[in-house]
Coordinates of C-alpha atoms in Angstrom, one line a residue:
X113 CA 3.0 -4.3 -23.7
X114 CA 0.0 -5.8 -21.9
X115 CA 0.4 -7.3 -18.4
X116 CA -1.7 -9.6 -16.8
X117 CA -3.9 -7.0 -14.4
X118 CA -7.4 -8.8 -14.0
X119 CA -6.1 -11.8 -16.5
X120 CA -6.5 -15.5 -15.1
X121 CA -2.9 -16.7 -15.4
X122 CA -4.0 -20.1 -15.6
X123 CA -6.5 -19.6 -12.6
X124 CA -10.3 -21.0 -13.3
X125 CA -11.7 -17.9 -11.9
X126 CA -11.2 -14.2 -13.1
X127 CA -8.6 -12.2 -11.1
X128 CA -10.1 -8.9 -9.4
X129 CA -8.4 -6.1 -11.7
X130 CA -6.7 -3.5 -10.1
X131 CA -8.4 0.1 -10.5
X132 CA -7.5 2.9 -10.4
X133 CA -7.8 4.9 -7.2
X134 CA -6.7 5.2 -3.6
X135 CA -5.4 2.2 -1.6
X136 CA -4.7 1.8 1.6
X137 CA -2.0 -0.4 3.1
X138 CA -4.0 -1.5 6.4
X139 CA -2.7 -1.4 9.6
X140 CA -2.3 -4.8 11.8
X141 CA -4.0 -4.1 15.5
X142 CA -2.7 -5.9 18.4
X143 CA -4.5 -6.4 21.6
X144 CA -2.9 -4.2 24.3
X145 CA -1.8 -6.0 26.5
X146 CA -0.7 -9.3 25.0
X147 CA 0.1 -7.9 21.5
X148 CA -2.2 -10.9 20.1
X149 CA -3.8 -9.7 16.5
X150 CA -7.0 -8.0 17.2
X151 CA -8.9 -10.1 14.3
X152 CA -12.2 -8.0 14.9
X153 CA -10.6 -4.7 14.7
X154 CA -8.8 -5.9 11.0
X155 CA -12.0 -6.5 9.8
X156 CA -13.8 -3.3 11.3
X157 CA -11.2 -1.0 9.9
X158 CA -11.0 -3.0 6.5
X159 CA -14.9 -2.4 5.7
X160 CA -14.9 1.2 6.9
X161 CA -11.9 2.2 4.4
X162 CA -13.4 0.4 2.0
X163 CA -17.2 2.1 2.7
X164 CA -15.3 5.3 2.3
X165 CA -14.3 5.0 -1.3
X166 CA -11.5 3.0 -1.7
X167 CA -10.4 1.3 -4.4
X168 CA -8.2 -1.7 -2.7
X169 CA -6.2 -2.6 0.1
X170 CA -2.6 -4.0 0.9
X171 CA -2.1 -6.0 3.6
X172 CA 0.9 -7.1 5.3
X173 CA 2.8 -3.7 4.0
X174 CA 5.0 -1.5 6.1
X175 CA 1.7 -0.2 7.8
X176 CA 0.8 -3.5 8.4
X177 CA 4.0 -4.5 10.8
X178 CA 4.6 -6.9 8.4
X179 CA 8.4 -7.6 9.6
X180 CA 6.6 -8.0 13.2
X181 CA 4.2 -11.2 12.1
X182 CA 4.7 -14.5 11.5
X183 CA 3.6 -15.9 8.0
X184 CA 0.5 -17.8 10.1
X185 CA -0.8 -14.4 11.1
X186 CA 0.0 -12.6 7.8
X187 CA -2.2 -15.2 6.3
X188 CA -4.7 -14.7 8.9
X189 CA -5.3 -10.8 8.6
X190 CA -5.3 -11.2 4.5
X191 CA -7.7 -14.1 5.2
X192 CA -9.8 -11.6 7.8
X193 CA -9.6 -8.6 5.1
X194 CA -11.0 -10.3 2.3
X195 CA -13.8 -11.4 4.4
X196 CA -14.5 -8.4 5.7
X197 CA -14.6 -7.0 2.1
X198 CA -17.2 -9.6 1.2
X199 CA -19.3 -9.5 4.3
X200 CA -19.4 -6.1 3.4
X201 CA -20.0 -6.5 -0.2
X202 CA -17.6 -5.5 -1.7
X203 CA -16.8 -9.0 -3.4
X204 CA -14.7 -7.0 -6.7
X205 CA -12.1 -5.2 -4.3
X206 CA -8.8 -6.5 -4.8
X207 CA -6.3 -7.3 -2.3
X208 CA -2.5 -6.9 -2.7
X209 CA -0.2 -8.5 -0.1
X210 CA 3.5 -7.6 1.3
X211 CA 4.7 -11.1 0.8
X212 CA 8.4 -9.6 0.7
X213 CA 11.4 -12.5 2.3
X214 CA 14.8 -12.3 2.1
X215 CA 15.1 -15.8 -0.5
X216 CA 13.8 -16.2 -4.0
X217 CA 12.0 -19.7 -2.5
X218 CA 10.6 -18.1 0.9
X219 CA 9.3 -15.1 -1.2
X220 CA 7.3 -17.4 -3.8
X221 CA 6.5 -19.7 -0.6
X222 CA 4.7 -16.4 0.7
X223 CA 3.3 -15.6 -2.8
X224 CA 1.5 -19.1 -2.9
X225 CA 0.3 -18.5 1.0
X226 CA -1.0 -15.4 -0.2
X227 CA -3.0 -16.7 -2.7
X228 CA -4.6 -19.2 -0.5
X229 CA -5.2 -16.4 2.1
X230 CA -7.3 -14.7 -0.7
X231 CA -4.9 -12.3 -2.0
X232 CA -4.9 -11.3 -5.8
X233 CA -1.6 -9.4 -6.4
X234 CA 1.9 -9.2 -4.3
X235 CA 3.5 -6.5 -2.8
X236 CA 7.7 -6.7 -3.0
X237 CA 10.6 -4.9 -2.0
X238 CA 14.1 -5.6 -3.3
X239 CA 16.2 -7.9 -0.7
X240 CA 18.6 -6.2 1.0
X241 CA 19.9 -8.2 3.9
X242 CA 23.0 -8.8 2.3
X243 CA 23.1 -4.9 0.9
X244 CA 26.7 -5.0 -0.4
X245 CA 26.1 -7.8 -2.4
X246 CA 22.9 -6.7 -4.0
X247 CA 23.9 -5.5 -7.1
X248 CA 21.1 -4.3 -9.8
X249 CA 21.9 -7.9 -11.7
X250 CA 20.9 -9.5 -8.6
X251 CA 17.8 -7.3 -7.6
X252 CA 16.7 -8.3 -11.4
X253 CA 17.4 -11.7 -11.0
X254 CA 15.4 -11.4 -7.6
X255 CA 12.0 -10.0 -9.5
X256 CA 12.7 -12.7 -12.5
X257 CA 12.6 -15.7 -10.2
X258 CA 9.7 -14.7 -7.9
X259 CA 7.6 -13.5 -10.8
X260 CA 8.0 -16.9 -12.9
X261 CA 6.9 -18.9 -10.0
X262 CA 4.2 -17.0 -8.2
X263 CA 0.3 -17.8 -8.6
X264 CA 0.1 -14.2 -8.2
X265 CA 1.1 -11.1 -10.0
X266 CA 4.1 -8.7 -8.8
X267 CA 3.5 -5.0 -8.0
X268 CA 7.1 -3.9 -7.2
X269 CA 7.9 -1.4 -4.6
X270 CA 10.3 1.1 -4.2
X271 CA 11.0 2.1 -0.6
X272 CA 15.0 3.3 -0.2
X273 CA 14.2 3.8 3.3
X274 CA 13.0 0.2 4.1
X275 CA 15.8 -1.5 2.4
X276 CA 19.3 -0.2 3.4
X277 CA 18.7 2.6 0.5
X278 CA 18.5 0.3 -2.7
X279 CA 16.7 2.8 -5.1
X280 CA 15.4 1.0 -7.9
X281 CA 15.9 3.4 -11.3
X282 CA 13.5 3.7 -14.3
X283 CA 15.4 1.7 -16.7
X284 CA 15.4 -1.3 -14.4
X285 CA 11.6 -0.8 -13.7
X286 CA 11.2 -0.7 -17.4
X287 CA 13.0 -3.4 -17.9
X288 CA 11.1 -5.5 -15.3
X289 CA 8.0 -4.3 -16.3
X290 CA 8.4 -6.8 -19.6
X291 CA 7.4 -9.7 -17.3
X292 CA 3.9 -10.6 -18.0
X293 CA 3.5 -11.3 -13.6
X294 CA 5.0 -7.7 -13.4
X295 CA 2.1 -5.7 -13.0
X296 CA 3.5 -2.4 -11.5
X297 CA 5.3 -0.3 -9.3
X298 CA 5.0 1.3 -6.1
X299 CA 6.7 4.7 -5.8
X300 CA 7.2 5.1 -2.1
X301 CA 10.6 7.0 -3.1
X302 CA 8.5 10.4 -3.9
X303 CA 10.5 10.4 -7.4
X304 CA 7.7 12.0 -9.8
X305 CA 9.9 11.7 -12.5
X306 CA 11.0 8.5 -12.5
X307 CA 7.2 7.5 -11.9
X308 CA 6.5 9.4 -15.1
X309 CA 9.0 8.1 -17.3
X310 CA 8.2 4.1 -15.8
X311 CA 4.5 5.2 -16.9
X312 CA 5.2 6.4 -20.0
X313 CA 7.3 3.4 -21.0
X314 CA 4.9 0.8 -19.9
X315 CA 1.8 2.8 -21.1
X316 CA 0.1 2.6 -17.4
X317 CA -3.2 2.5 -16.8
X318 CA -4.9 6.0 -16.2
X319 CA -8.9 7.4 -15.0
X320 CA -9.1 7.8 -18.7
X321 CA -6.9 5.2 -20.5
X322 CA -6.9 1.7 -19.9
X323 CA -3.4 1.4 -21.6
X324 CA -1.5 -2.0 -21.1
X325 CA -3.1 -2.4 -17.4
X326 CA 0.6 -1.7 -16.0
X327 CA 0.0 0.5 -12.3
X328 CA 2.6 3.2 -11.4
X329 CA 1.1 3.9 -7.8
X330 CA 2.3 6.8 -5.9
X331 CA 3.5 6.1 -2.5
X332 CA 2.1 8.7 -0.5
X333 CA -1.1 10.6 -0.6
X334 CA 1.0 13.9 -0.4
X335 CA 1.8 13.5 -4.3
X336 CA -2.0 12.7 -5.3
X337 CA -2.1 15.4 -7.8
X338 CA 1.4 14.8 -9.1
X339 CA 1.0 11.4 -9.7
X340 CA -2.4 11.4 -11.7
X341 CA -0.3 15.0 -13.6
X342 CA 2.4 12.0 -14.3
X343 CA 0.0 9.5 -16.0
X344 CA 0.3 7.6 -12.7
X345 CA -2.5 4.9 -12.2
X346 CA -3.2 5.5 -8.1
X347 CA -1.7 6.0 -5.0
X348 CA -0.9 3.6 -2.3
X349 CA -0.9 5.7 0.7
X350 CA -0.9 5.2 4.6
X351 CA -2.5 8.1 5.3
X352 CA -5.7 6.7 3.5
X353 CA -5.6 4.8 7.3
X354 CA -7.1 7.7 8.9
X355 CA -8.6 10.4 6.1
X356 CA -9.6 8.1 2.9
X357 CA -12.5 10.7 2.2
X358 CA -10.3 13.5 1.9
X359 CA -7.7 11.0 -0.3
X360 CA -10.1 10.1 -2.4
X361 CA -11.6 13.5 -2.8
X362 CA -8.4 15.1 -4.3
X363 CA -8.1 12.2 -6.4
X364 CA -11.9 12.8 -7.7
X365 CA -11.5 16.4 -8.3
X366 CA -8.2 16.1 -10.4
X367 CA -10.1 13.3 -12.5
X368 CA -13.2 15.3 -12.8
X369 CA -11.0 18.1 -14.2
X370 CA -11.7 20.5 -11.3
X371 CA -7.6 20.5 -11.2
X372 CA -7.6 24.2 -9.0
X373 CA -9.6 22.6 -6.5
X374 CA -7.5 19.1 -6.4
X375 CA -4.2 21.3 -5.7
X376 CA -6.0 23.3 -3.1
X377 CA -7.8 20.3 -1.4
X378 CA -4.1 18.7 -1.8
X379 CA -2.2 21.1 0.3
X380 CA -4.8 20.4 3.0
X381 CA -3.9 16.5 2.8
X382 CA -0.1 17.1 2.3
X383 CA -0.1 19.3 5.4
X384 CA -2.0 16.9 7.4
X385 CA -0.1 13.4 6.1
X386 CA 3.3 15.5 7.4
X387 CA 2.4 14.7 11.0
X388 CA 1.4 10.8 10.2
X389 CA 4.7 10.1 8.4
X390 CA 7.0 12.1 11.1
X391 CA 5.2 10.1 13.7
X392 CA 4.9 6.5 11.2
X393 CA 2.8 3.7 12.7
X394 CA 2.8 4.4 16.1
X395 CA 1.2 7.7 14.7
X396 CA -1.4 6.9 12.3
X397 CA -2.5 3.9 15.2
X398 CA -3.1 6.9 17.8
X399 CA -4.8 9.3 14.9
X400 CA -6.8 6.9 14.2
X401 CA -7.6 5.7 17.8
X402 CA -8.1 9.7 18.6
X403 CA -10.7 10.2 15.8
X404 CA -12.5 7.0 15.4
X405 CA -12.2 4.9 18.9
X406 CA -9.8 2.2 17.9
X407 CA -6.4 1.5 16.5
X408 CA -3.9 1.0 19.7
X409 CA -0.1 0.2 19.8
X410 CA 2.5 -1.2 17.4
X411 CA 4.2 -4.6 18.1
X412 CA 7.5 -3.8 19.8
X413 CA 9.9 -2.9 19.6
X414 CA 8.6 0.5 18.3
X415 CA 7.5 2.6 21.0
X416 CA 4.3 3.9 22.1
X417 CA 3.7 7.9 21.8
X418 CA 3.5 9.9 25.0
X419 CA 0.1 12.2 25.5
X420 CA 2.3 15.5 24.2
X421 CA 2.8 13.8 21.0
X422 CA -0.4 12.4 20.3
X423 CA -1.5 15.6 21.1
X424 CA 0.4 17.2 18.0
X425 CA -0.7 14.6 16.1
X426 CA -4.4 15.3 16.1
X427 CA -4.1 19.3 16.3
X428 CA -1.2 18.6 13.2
X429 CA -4.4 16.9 10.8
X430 CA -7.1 18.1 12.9
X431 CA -7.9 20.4 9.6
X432 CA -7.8 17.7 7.3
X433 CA -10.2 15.7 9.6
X434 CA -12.8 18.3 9.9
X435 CA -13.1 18.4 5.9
X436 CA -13.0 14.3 6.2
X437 CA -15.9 14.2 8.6
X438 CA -17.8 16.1 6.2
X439 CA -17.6 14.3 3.4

């Protein structure tokens, strides 16, 4: 199989391929008090992950609040990455966008105000408003429709914890992954061996093997080592947010083949990303307000941390940190 990763799919220009590496799925900042989008701050953060070795970045994710913004401002903080990407010249990084809704015509409505936004692939969950009624005929169905419509290619994700527990399994991936506007999967269930049998099937994209351009991502930075040890093609992980060096480093070492020092870099990051998934996004916001001056509060209703818990959180990666501020 060969998917469309890079292809133009009808488009006049070239799509931005999707490498392989470490992503982050930004996070959307707010101004304080009025809970406004903090457009200066997007684009700040946006060229600093980038300038620290990333290979792309997903907006409108679940780090990006995207169930908190209307589809005006997701369209303005894809519009305000991408900008910042090319004011900071980095004109070939690719953009993938959350542009999950809960109808086959709202989600490709999103898909084409994606496009326009500058986005080059989607992001999707399954729907699962109506959970008893999705069934894995109509999750397929869901996928099928979307992808034949949208200007932009599919990634698929697979978050149980976002939607109601559907778990996608391998031999629906697989079978998805025959769509040519199926690109690839994120694996934000932590299953390594369902991630390795999806890239086996489709032949995914490694560091040393273009393959069919198919991307099994890893959802998490806490299974780096795992993923690239199951053919995976990157890893999609909100911890990049705050330590992308240290992310990126594992990543490096495993490709390089220094694999001892990979596993020993990765217990380091898997320690550290513990205390940013325990605390989520009001979390990562404060670690990365605590270590780099800016990042503020999530749209409510989630709460704000008190001081003893934003406390934790920075002694929690403080280790992690020090090797990231080295790098």
């Amino acid at each position: 199989m060969t998917v469309s990763n890079g292809a133009t799919n009808g488009q006049q220009a070239p799509r931005r391929p999707l490498p392989c590496g470490i992503y982050a799925p930004t996070m959307t900042f707010f101004d304080a008090e009025t809970e406004d989008l903090d457009i200066p701050t997007i684009k700040k953060h946006a060229a600093r992950l980038v300038k620290d070795g990333l290979a792309g970045l997903v907006t409108m994710g679940s780090n990006g609040e995207a169930v908190h913004c209307t589809r005006e401002e997701k369209a303005a903080v894809t519009r305000a990455t991408r900008e910042a990407l090319d004011e900071a010249g980095f004109k070939d990084t690719p953009i993938i966008v959350g542009t999950t809704e809960g109808s086959v015509r709202g989600t490709i409505e999103l898909c084409k105000i994606a496009q326009e936004a500058g986005g080059d692939y989607v992001l999707l969950l399954p729907p699962s408003y109506f959970r008893s009624l999705m069934d894995e005929q109509a999750i397929h169905d869901y996928f099928i429709a979307v992808a034949d419509e949208s200007p932009l290619p599919l990634v698929l994700y697979n978050y149980p914890g976002a939607v109601a527990g559907i778990d996608m399994d391998s031999d629906l991936l697989i079978k998805l992954a025959s769509h040519p506007n199926i690109v690839g999967t994120k694996f934000t269930c932590g299953n390594t061996g369902k991630l390795t049998r999806v890239a086996q099937a489709t032949d995914a994209k490694t560091p040393w093997a273009e393959g069919s351009g198919y991307m099994a991502f890893g959802g998490m930075c806490d299974f780096t080592v795992q993923t690239l040890a199951s053919g995976g093609s990157g890893i999609i992980a909100g911890g990049a947010n705050v330590m992308p060096k240290v992310c990126v480093k594992v990543w490096n070492l495993y490709v390089e083949g220094k694999i001892d020092e990979a596993i020993a870099l990765q217990k380091t990051l898997a320690k550290g990303d513990w205390f940013l998934t325990k605390s989520a996004i009001a979390g990562t916001k404060q670690a990365i307000q605590s270590y780099f001056g800016y990042g503020g509060y999530p749209r409510r209703p989630l709460k704000r941390l008190e001081k003893a818990r934003v406390s934790t959180i920075e002694e929690g990666i403080k280790e992690a940190m020090e090797i990231e501020n080295s790098l």
